[in-house]
Coordinates of C-alpha atoms in Angstrom, one line a residue:
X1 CA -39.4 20.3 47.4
X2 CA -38.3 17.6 49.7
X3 CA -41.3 15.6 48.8
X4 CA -40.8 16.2 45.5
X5 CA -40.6 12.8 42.9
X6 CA -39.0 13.1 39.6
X7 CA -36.1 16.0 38.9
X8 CA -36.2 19.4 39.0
X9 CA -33.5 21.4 38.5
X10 CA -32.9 25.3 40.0
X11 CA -33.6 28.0 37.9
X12 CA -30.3 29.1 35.6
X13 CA -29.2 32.7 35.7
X14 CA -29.9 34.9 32.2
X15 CA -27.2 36.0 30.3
X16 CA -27.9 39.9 29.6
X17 CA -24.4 41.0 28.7
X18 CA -21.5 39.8 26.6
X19 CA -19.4 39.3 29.7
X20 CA -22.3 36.5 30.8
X21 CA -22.7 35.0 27.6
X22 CA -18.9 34.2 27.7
X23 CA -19.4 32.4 31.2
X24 CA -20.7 29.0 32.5
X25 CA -23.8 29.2 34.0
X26 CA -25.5 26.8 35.4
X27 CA -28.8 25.5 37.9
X28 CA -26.7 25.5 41.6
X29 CA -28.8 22.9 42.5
X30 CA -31.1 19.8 41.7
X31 CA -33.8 17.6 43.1
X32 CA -33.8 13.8 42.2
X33 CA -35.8 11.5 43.8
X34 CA -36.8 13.6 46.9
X35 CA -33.2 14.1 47.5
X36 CA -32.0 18.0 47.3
X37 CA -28.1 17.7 45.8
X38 CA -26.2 21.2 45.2
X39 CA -24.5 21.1 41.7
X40 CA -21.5 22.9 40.7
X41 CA -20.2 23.5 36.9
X42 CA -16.5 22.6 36.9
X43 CA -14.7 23.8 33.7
X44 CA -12.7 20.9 32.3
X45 CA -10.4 22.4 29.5
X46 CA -11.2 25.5 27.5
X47 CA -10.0 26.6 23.8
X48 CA -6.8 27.1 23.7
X49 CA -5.6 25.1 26.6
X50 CA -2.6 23.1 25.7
X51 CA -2.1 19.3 27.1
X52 CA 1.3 18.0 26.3
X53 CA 2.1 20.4 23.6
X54 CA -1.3 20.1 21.9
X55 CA -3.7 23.5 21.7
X56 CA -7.4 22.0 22.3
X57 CA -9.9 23.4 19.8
X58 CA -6.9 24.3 17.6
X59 CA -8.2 23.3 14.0
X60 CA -5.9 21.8 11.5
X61 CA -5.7 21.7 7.7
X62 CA -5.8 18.5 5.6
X63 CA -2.1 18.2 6.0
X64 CA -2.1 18.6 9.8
X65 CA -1.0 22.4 9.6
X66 CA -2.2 24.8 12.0
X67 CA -5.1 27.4 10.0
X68 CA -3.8 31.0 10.0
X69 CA -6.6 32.9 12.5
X70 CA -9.0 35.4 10.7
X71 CA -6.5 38.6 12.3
X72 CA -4.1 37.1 9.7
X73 CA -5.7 37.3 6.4
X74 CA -5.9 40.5 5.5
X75 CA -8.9 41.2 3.3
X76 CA -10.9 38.6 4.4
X77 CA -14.0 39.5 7.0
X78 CA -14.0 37.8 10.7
X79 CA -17.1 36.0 10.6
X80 CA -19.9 37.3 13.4
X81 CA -20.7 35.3 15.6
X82 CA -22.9 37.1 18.8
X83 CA -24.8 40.5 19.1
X84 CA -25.0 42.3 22.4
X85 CA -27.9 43.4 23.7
X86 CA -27.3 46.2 25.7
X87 CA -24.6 47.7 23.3
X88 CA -24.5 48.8 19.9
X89 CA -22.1 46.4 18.8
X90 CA -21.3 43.3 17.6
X91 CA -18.3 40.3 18.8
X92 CA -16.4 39.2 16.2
X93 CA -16.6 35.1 16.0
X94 CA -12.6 34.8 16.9
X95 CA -12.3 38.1 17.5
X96 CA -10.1 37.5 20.6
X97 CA -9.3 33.5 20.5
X98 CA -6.3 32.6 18.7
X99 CA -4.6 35.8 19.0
X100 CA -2.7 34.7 21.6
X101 CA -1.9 30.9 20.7
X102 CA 0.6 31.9 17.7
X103 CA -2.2 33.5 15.3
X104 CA -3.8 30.3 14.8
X105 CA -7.2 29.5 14.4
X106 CA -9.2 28.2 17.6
X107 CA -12.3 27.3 17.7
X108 CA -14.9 28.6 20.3
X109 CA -17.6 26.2 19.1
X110 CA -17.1 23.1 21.1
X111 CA -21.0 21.9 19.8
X112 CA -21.1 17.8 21.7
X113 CA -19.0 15.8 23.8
X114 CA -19.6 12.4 24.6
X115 CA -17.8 11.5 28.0
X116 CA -16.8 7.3 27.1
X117 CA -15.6 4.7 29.4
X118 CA -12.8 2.6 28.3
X119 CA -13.2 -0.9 26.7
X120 CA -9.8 -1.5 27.4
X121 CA -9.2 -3.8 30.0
X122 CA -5.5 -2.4 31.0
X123 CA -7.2 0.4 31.9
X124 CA -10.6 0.1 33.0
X125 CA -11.1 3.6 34.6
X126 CA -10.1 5.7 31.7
X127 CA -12.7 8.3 30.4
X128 CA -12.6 9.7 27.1
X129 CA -14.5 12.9 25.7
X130 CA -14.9 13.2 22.2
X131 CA -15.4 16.8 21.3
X132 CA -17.3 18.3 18.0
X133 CA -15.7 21.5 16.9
X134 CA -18.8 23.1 14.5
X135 CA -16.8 25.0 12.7
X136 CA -16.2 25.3 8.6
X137 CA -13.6 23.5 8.0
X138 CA -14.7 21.3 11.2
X139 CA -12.5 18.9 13.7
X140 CA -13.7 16.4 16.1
X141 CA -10.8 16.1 19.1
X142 CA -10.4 13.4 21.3
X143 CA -9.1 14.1 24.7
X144 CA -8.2 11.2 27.3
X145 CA -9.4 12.3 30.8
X146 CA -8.2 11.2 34.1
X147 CA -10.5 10.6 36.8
X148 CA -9.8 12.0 41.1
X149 CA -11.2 8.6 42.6
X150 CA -12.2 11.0 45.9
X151 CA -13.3 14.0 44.0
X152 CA -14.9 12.3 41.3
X153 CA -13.7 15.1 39.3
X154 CA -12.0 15.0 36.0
X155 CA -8.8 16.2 34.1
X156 CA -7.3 16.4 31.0
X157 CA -4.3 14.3 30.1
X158 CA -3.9 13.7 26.3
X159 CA -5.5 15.5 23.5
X160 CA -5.9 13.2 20.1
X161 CA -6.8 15.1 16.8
X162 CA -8.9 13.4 14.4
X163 CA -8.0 13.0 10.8
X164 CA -10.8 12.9 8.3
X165 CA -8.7 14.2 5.5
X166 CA -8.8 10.6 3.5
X167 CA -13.0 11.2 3.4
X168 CA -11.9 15.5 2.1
X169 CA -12.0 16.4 6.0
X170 CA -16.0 17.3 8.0
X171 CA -18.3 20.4 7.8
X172 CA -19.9 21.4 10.7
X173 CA -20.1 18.5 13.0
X174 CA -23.0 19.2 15.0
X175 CA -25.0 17.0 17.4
X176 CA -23.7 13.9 18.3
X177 CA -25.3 10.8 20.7
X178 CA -23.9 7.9 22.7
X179 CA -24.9 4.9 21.8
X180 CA -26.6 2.3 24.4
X181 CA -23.3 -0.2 24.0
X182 CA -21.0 3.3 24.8
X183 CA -20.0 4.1 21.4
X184 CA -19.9 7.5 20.1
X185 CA -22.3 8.7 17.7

């Protein structure tokens, strides 16, 4: 490997169980450019985490309100969301989430994030990560992240909800892309 040109990266576990499927798992390591680098997958916020009174992932309707979670609508199905394998049964799509964050829906389908540097000069080390929540009614989220100069590592300080209720709110939002001037597409 050391001789190695170009990038390879270690082989990823498989998830086989439901337990797995709900974890990060990632390559532990890397090669680029000859050069051997172990990797580590650092969780930076998670559904349901709240920054500053705000519940990341928490969707909103078109008047700001907090959505009622699936548990609290009576006759109306949870959607599915993931079959496991090795069991005869099948996770519910918010089966768990939510429950415990006042009964309100949370999504648990974070689909992009773009991770933007500031144009502002005031406060040129800012990084911001807007996140796509596919869901039906969809959000996009905007959280402001704050950067360990020696650890390189980042943190979540302010979440931003989007408002797209002027254009009858989003569907979905899917894939994204950052543009080559650091816009987010």
């Amino acid at each position: 490997i050391t001789e190695a040109t170009g990038t390879f990266f270690g082989e990823s576990p498989y998830p086989e169980t439901s337990a797995a499927q709900q974890s990060n798992l990632a390559s532990p390591w890397m090669v680029y450019k000859g050069l051997f680098q172990k990797m580590q997958y650092t969780e930076i916020i998670r559904s349901g985490h709240k920054v500053d009174g705000v519940t990341f992932a928490e969707l909103l309707d078109d008047s700001g309100k907090t959505m009622p979670h699936s548990s609290q609508l009576g006759s109306v199905a949870t959607i599915t969301g993931m079959t496991d394998s090795n069991k005869d049964k099948t996770i519910a799509y918010d089966a768990d989430i939510g429950k415990t964050h006042s009964n309100t829906k949370v999504s648990n389908m974070e689909d992009f994030v773009s991770l933007l540097k500031t144009r502002n000069t005031a406060s040129p080390k800012t990084v911001w990560a807007v996140v796509h929540l596919e869901d039906r009614p969809a959000n996009i989220q905007v959280v402001r992240l704050k950067q360990n100069p020696g650890t390189g590592l980042l943190t979540p300080d302010k979440i931003f909800n989007s408002d797209f209720s002027a254009d009858n709110g989003v569907i979905a939002t899917c894939a994204g892309s950052i543009s080559p001037w650091n816009t987010h597409l």
